[in-house]
PDB file of C-alpha atoms and ligand atoms in Angstrom:
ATOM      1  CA  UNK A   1      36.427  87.404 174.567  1.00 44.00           C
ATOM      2  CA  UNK A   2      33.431  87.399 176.450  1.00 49.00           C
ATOM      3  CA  UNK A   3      31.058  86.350 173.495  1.00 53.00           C
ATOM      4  CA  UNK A   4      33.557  83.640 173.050  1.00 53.00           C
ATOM      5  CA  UNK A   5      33.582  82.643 176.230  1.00 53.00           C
ATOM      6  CA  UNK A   6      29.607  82.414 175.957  1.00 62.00           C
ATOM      7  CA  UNK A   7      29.737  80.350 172.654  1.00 60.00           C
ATOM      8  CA  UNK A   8      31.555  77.852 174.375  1.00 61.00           C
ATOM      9  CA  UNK A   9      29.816  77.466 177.041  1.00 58.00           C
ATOM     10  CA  UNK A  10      26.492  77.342 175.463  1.00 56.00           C
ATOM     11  CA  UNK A  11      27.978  74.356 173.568  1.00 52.00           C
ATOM     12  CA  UNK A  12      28.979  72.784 176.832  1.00 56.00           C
ATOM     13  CA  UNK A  13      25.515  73.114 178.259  1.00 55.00           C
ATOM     14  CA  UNK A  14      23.972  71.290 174.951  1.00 55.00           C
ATOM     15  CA  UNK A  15      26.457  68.788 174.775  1.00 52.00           C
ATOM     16  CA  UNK A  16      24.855  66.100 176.975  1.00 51.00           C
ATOM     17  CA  UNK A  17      21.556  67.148 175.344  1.00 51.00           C
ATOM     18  CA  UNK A  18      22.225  66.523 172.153  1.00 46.00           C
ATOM     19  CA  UNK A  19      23.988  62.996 173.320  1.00 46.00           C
ATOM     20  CA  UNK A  20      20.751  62.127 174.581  1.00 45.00           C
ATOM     21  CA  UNK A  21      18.722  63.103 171.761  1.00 46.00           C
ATOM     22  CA  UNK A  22      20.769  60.947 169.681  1.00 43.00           C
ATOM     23  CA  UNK A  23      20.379  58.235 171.810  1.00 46.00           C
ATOM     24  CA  UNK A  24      16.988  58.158 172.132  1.00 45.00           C
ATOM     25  CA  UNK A  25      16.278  59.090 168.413  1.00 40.00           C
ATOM     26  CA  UNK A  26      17.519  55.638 167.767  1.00 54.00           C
ATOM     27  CA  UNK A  27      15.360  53.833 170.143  1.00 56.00           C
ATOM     28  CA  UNK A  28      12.392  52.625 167.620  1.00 63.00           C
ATOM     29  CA  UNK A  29      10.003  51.130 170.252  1.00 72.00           C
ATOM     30  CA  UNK A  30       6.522  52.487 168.059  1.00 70.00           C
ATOM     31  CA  UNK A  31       7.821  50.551 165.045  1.00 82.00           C
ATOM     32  CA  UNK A  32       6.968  46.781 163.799  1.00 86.00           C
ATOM     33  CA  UNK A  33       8.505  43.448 164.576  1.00 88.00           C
ATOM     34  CA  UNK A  34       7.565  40.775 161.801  1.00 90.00           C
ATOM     35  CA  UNK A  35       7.570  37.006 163.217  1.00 91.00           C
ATOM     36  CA  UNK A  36       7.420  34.904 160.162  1.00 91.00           C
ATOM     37  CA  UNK A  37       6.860  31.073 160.199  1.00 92.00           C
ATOM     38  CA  UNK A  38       7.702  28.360 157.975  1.00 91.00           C
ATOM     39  CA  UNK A  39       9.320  24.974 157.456  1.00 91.00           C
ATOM     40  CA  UNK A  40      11.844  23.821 155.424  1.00 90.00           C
ATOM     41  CA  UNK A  41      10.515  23.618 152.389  1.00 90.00           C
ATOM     42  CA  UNK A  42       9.096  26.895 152.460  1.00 90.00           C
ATOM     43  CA  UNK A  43       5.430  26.208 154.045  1.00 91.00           C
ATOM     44  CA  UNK A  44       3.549  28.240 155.739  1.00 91.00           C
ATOM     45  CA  UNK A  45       1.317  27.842 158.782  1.00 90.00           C
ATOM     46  CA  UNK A  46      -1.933  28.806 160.293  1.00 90.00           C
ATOM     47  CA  UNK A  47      -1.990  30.080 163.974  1.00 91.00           C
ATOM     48  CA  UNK A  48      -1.280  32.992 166.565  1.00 91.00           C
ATOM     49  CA  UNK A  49       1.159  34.511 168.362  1.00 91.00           C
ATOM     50  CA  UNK A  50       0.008  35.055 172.103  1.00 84.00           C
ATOM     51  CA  UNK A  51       1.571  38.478 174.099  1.00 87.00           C
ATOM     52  CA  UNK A  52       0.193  38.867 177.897  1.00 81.00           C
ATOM     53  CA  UNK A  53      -2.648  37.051 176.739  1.00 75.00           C
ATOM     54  CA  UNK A  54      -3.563  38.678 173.919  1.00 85.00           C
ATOM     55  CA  UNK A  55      -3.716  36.601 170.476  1.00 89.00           C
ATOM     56  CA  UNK A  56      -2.265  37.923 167.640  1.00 94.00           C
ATOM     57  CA  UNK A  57      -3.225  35.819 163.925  1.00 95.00           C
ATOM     58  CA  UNK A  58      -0.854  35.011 161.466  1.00 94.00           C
ATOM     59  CA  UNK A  59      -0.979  36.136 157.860  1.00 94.00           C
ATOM     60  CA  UNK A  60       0.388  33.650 155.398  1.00 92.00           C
ATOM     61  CA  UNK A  61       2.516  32.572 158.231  1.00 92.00           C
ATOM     62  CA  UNK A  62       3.127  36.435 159.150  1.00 94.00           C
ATOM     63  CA  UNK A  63       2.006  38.794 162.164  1.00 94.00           C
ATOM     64  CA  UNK A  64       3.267  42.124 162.989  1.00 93.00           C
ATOM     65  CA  UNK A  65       3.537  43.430 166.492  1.00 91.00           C
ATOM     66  CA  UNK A  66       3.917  46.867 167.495  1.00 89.00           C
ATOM     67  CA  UNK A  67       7.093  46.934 169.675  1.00 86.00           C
ATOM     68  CA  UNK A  68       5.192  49.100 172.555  1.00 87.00           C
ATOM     69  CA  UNK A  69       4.003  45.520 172.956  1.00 89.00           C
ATOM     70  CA  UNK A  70       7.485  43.410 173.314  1.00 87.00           C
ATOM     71  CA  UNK A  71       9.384  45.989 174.985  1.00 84.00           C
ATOM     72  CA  UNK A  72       9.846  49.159 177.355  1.00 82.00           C
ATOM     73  CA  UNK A  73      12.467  51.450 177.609  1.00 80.00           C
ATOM     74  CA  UNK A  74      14.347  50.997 180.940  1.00 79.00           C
ATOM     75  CA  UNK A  75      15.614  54.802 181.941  1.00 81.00           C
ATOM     76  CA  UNK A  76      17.912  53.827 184.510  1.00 81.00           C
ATOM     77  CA  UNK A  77      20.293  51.546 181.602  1.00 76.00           C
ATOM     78  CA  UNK A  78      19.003  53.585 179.071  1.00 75.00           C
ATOM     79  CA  UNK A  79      17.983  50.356 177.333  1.00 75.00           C
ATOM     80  CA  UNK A  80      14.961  47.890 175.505  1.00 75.00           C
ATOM     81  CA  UNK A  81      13.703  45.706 177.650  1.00 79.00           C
ATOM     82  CA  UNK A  82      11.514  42.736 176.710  1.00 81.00           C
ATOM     83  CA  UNK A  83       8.421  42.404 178.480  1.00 81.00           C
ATOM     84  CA  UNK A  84       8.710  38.884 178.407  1.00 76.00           C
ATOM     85  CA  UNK A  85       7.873  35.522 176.418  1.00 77.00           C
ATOM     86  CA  UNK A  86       5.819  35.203 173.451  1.00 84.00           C
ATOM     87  CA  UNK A  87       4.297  32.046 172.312  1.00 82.00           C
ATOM     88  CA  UNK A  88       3.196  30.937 168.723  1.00 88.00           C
ATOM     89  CA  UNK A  89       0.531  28.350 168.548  1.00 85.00           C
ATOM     90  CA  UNK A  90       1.248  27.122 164.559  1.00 89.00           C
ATOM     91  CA  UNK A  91      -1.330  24.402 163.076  1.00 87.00           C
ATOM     92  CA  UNK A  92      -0.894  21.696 160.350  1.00 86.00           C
ATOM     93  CA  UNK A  93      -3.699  18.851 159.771  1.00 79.00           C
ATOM     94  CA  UNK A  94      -4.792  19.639 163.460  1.00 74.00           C
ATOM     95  CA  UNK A  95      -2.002  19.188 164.942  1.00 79.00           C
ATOM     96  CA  UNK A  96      -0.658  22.292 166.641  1.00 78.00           C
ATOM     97  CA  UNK A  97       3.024  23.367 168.324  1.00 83.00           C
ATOM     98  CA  UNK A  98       3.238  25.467 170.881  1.00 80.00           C
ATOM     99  CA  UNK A  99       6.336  27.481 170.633  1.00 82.00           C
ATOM    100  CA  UNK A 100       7.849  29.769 172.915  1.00 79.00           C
ATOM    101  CA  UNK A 101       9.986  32.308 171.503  1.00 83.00           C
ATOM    102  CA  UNK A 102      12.137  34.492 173.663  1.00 75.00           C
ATOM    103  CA  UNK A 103      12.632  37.938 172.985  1.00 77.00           C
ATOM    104  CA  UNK A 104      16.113  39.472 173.903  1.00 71.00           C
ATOM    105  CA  UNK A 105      16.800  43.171 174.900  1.00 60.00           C
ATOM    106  CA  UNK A 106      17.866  45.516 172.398  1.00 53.00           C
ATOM    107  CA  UNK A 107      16.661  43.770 169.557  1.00 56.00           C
ATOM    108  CA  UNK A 108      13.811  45.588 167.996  1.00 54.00           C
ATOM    109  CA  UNK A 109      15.986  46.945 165.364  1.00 56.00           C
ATOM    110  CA  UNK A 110      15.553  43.184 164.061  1.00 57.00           C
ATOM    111  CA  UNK A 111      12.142  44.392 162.403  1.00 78.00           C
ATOM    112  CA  UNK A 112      11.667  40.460 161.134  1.00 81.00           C
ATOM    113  CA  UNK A 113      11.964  37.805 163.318  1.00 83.00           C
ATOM    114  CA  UNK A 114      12.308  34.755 160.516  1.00 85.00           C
ATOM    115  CA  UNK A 115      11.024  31.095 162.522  1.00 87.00           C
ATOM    116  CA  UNK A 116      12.065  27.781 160.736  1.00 88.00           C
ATOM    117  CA  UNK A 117       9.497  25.516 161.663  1.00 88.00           C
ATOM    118  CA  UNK A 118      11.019  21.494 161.208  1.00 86.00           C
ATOM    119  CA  UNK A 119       7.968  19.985 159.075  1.00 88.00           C
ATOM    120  CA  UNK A 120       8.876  16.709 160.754  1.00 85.00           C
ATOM    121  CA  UNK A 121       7.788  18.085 164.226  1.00 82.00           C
ATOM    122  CA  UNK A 122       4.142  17.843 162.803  1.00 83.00           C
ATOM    123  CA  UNK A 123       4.153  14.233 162.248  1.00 80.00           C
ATOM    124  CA  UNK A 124       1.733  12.044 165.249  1.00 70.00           C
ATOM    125  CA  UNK A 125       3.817   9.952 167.624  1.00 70.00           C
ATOM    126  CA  UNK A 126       2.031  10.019 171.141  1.00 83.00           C
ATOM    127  CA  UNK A 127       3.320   9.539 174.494  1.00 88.00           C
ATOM    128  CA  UNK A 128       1.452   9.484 177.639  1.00 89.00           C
ATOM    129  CA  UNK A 129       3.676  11.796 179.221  1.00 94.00           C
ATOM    130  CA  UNK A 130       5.255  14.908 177.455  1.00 96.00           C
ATOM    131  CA  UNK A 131       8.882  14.227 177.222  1.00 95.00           C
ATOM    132  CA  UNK A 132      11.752  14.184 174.304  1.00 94.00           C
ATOM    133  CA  UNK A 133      11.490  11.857 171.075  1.00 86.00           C
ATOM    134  CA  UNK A 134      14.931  10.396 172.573  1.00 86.00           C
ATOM    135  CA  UNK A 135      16.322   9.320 175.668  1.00 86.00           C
ATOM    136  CA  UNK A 136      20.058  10.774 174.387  1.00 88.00           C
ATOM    137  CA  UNK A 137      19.240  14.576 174.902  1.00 93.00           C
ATOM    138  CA  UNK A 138      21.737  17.236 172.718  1.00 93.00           C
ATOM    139  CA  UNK A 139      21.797  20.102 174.009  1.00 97.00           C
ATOM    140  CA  UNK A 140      24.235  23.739 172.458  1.00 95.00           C
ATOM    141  CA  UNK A 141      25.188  26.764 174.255  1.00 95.00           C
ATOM    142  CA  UNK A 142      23.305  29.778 172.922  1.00 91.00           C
ATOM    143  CA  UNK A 143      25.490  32.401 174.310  1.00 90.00           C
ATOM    144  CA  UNK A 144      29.323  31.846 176.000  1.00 91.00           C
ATOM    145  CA  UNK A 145      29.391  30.233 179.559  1.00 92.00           C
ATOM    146  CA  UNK A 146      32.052  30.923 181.983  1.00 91.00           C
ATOM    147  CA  UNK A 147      34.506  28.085 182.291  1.00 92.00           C
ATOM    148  CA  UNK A 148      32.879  27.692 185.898  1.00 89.00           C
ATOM    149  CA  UNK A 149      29.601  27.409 184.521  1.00 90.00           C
ATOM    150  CA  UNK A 150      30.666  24.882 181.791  1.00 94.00           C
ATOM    151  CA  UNK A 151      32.081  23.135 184.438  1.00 93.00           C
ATOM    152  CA  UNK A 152      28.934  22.919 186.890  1.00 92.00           C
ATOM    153  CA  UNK A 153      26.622  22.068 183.462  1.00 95.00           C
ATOM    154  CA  UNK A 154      29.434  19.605 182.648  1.00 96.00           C
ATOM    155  CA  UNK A 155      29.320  17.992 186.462  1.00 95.00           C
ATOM    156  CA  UNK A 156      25.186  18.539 186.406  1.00 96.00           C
ATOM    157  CA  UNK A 157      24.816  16.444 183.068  1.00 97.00           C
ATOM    158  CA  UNK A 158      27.161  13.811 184.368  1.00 94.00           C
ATOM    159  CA  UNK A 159      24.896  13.636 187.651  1.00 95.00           C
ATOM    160  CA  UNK A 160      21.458  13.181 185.453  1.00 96.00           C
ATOM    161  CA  UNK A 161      22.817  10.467 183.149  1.00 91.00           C
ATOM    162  CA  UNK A 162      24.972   8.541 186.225  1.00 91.00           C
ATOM    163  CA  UNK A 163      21.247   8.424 187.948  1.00 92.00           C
ATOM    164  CA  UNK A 164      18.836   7.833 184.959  1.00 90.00           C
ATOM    165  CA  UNK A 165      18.386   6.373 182.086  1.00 86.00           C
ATOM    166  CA  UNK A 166      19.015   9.579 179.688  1.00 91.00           C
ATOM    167  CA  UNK A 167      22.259  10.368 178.633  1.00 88.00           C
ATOM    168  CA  UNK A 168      23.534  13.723 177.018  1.00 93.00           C
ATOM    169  CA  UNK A 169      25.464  15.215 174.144  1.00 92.00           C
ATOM    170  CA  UNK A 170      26.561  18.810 173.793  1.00 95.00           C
ATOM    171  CA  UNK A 171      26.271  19.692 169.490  1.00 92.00           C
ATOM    172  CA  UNK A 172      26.826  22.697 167.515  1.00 91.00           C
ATOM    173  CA  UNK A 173      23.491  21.636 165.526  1.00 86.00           C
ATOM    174  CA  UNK A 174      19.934  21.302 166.396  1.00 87.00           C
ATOM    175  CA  UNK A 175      19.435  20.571 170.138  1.00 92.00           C
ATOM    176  CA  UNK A 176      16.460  20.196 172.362  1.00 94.00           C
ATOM    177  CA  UNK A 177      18.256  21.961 175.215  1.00 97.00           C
ATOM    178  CA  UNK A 178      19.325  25.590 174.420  1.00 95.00           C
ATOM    179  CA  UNK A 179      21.347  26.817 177.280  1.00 96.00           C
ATOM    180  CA  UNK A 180      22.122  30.613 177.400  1.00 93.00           C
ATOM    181  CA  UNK A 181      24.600  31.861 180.291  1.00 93.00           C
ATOM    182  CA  UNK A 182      23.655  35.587 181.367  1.00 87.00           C
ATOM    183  CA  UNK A 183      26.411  37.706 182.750  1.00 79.00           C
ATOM    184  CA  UNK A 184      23.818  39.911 184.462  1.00 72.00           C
ATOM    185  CA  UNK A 185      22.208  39.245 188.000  1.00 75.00           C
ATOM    186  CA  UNK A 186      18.145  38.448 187.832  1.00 75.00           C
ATOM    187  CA  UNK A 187      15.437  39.525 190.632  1.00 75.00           C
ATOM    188  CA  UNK A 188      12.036  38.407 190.839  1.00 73.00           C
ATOM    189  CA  UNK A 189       9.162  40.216 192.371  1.00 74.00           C
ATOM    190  CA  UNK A 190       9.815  39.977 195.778  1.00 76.00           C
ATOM    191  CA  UNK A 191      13.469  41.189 194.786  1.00 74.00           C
ATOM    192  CA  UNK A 192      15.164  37.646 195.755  1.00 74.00           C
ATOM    193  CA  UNK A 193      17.913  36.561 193.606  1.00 75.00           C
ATOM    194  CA  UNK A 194      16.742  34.211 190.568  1.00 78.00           C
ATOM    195  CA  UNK A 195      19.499  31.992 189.407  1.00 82.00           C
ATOM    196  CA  UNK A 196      18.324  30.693 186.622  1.00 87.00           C
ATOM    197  CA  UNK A 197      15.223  29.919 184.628  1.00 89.00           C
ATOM    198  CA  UNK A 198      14.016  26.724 182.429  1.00 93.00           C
ATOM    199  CA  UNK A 199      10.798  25.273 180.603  1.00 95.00           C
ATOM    200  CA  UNK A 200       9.731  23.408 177.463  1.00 96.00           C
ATOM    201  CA  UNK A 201       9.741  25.864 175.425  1.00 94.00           C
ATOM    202  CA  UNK A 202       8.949  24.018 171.621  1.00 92.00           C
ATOM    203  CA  UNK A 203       6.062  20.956 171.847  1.00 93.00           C
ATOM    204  CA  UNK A 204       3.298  19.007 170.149  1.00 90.00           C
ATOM    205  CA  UNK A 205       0.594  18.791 172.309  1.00 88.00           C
ATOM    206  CA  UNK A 206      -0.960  16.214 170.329  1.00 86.00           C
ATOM    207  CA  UNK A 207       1.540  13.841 170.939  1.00 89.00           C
ATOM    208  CA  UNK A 208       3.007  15.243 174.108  1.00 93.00           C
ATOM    209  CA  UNK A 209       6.431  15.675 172.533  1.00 92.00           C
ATOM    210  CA  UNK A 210       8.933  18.446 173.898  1.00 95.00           C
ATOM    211  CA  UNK A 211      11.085  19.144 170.768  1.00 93.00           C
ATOM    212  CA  UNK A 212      13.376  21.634 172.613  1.00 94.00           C
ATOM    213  CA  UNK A 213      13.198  23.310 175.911  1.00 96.00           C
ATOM    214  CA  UNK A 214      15.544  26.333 177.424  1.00 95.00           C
ATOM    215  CA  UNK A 215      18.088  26.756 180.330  1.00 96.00           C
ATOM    216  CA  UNK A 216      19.328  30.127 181.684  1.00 93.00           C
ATOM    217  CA  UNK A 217      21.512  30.490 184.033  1.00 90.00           C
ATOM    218  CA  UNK A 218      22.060  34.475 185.324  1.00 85.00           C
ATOM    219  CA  UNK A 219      25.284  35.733 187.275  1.00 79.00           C
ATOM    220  CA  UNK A 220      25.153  34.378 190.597  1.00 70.00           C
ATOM    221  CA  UNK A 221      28.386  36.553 192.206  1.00 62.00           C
ATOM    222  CA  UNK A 222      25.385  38.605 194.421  1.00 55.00           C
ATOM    223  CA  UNK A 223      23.649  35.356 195.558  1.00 56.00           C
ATOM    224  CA  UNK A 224      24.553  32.358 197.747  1.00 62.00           C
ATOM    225  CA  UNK A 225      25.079  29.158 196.525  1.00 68.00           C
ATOM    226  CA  UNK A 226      25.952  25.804 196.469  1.00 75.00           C
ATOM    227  CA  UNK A 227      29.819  25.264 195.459  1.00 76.00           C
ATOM    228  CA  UNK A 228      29.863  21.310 196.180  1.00 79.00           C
ATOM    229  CA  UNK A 229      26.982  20.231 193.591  1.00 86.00           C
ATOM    230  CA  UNK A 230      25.846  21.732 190.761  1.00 91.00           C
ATOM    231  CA  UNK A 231      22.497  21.866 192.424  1.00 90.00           C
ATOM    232  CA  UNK A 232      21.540  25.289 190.298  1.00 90.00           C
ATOM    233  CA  UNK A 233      22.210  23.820 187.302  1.00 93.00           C
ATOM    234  CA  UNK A 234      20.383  20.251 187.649  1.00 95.00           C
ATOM    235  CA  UNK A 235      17.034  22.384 188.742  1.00 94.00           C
ATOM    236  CA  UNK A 236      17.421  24.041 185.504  1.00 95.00           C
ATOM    237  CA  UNK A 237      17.745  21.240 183.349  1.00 97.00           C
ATOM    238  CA  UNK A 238      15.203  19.651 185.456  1.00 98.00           C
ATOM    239  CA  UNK A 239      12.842  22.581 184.587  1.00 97.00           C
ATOM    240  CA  UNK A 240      13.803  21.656 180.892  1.00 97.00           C
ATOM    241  CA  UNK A 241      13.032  18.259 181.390  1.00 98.00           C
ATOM    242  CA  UNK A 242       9.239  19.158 182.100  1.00 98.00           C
ATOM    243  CA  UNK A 243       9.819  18.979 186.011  1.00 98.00           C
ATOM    244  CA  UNK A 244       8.041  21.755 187.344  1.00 97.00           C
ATOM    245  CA  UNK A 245       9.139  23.277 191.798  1.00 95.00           C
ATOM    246  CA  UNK A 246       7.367  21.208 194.408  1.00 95.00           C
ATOM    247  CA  UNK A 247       6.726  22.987 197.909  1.00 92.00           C
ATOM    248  CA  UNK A 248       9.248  20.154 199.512  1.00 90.00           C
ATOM    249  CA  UNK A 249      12.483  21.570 200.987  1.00 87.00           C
ATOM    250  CA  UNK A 250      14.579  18.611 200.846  1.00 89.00           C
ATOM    251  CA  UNK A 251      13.659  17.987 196.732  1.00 93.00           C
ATOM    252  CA  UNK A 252      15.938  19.685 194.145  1.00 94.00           C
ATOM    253  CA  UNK A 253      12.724  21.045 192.758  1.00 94.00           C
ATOM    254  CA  UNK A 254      12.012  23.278 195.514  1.00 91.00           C
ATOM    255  CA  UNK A 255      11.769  26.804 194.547  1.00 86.00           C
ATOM    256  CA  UNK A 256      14.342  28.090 197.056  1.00 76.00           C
ATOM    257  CA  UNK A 257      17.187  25.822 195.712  1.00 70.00           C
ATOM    258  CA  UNK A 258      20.638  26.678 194.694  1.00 57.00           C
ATOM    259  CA  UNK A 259      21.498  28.883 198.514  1.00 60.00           C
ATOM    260  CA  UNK A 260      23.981  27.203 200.604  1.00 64.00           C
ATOM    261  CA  UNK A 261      21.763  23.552 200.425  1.00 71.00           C
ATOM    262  CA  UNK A 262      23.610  21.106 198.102  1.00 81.00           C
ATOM    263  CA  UNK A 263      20.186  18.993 197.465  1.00 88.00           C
ATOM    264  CA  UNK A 264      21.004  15.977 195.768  1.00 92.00           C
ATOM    265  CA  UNK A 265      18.707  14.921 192.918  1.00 94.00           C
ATOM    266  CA  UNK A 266      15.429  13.362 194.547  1.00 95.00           C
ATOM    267  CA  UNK A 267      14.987   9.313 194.140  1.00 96.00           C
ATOM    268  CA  UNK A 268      11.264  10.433 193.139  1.00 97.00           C
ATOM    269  CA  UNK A 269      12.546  12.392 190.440  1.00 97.00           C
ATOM    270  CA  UNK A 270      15.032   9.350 189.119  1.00 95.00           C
ATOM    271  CA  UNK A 271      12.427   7.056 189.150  1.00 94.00           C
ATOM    272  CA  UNK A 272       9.937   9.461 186.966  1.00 96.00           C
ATOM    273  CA  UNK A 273      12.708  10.031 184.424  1.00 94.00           C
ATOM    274  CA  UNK A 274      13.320   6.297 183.845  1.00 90.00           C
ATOM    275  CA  UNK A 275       9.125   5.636 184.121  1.00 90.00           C
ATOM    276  CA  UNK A 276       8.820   8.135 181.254  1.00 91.00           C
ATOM    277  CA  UNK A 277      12.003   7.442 179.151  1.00 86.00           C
ATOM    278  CA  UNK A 278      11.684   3.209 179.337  1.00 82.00           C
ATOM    279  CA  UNK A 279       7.628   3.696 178.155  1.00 72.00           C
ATOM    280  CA  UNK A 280       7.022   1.585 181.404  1.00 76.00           C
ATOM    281  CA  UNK A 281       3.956   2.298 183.838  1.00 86.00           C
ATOM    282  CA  UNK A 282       4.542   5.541 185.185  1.00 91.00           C
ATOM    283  CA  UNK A 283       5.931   5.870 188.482  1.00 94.00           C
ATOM    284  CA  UNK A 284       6.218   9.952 189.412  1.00 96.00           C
ATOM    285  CA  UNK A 285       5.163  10.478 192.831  1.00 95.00           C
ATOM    286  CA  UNK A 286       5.902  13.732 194.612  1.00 95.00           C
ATOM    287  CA  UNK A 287       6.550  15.696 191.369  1.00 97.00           C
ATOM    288  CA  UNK A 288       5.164  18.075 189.524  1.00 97.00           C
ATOM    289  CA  UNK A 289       5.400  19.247 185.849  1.00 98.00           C
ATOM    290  CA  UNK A 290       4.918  22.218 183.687  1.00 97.00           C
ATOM    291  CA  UNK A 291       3.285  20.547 180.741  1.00 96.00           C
ATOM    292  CA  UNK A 292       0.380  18.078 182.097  1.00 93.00           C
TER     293      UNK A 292
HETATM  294 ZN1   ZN B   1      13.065  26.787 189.515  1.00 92.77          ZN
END
């Protein structure tokens, strides 16, 4: 009875110890992650792939990165966590794209990371400003938004194309907007609320073309915000647009947006957009961009 009694509890002691050993056995943070590049017709490019600054050079359109380098383990979820963007810097008769990729949580069991590179994106068409190839932007939801949030990115698209000269077009296909909606809440440094995030992320620097940028939009239930105008979501586009925060309260652009002010879209801003997307003389005043 008593050795029984023992057995058992031993057992219940070692329980939670082997559940954690399993866990953790299947976090593979010391192995390899593969990005491979190529086009559409199977060619393969020269280049790097920068992490924190570090450059990393391709292989017949291959490099491998030790995933110590993409992620850490995050005790308190018990999760990978990206350490943040990587960029590829791919080159074809000296022209070379600048791509961002993002790396998502819990995905280093993806040990290859295949890239389609669109040949097309090579060819020389320059602008004197970076912006799209079109002034009818597509743009496809990565991940599922909340009808809410479909709504405000419905409203904030509807806003941008009543005021400028772009219009836009949700598709299933290729896009140069990729929005992803994050049901998690986002912090910065200084442990303020960040509501969303958005850059070019894919562009030829040659001919100052963005072929796609990304939107994110994280759960805002913790934050304050703006419930009248979609002001969140037209910074974040805006970001994705090029349009980079200027220290001005009363633009959209300012980094503090998306609290309790409903900041309408600034006239400066609306004025740039059309300056850029009618190939007239540039008129941006009191902006400032990501790409220059
Ligand atoms: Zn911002």
């Amino acid at each position: 009875m008593g050795k029984k009694f023992s057995t058992s509890l031993i057992l219940f002691l070692l329980l939670p110890m082997i559940i954690v050993f399993i866990t953790e056995s299947e976090i593979t943070i010391d192995n390899i992650t593969i990005f491979q590049f190529n086009d559409e017709n199977g060619n393969i490019y020269d280049g790097s792939v920068k992490i924190e600054n570090e450059f990393y050079k391709l292989y017949g359109g291959e490099v491998e990165i030790n995933n110590s380098l993409l992620y850490y383990f995050d005790v308190s979820t018990n999760n990978l966590v990206s350490k943040g963007d990587v960029y590829a810097y791919l080159i074809n008769n000296n022209v070379t794209l600048s791509y961002k990729i993002d790396i998502h949580d819990n995905t280093s069991n993806y040990n290859r990371i295949p890239i389609v590179v669109d040949s097309s994106d090579f060819k020389i068409k320059k602008y004197d400003m970076y912006r799209y190839n079109n002034s009818l932007i597509k743009y496809n939801f990565l991940t599922e938004c909340s009808w809410n949030e479909l709504t405000k990115f419905d409203k904030a698209f509807d806003e941008i194309s009543k005021n400028t000269i772009l219009n836009f077009e949700e598709t299933n296909e290729t896009a140069q907007l990729y929005i992803s909606c994050f049901d998690y809440n986002n912090k910065n440094e200084e442990g303020n609320y960040i509501l969303g995030k958005g850059a070019p992320s894919w562009y030829n620097d040659q001919t100052k073309t963005i072929i796609n940028g990304t939107v994110n939009l994280y759960k805002q239930s913790e934050a304050k915000k703006c419930i009248k105008y979609p002001v969140t979501e037209i910074h974040e586009i805006l970001h994705g647009l090029n349009f980079a925060h200027v220290d001005k309260e009363e633009s959209i652009m300012h980094p503090g947006i998306g609290g309790d002010l409903c900041t309408e879209i600034d006239e400066d801003i609306i004025n740039c957009i059309n300056s850029i997307y009618s190939n007239s003389e540039i008129n941006c005043n009191n902006v400032d961009f990501i790409l220059k």
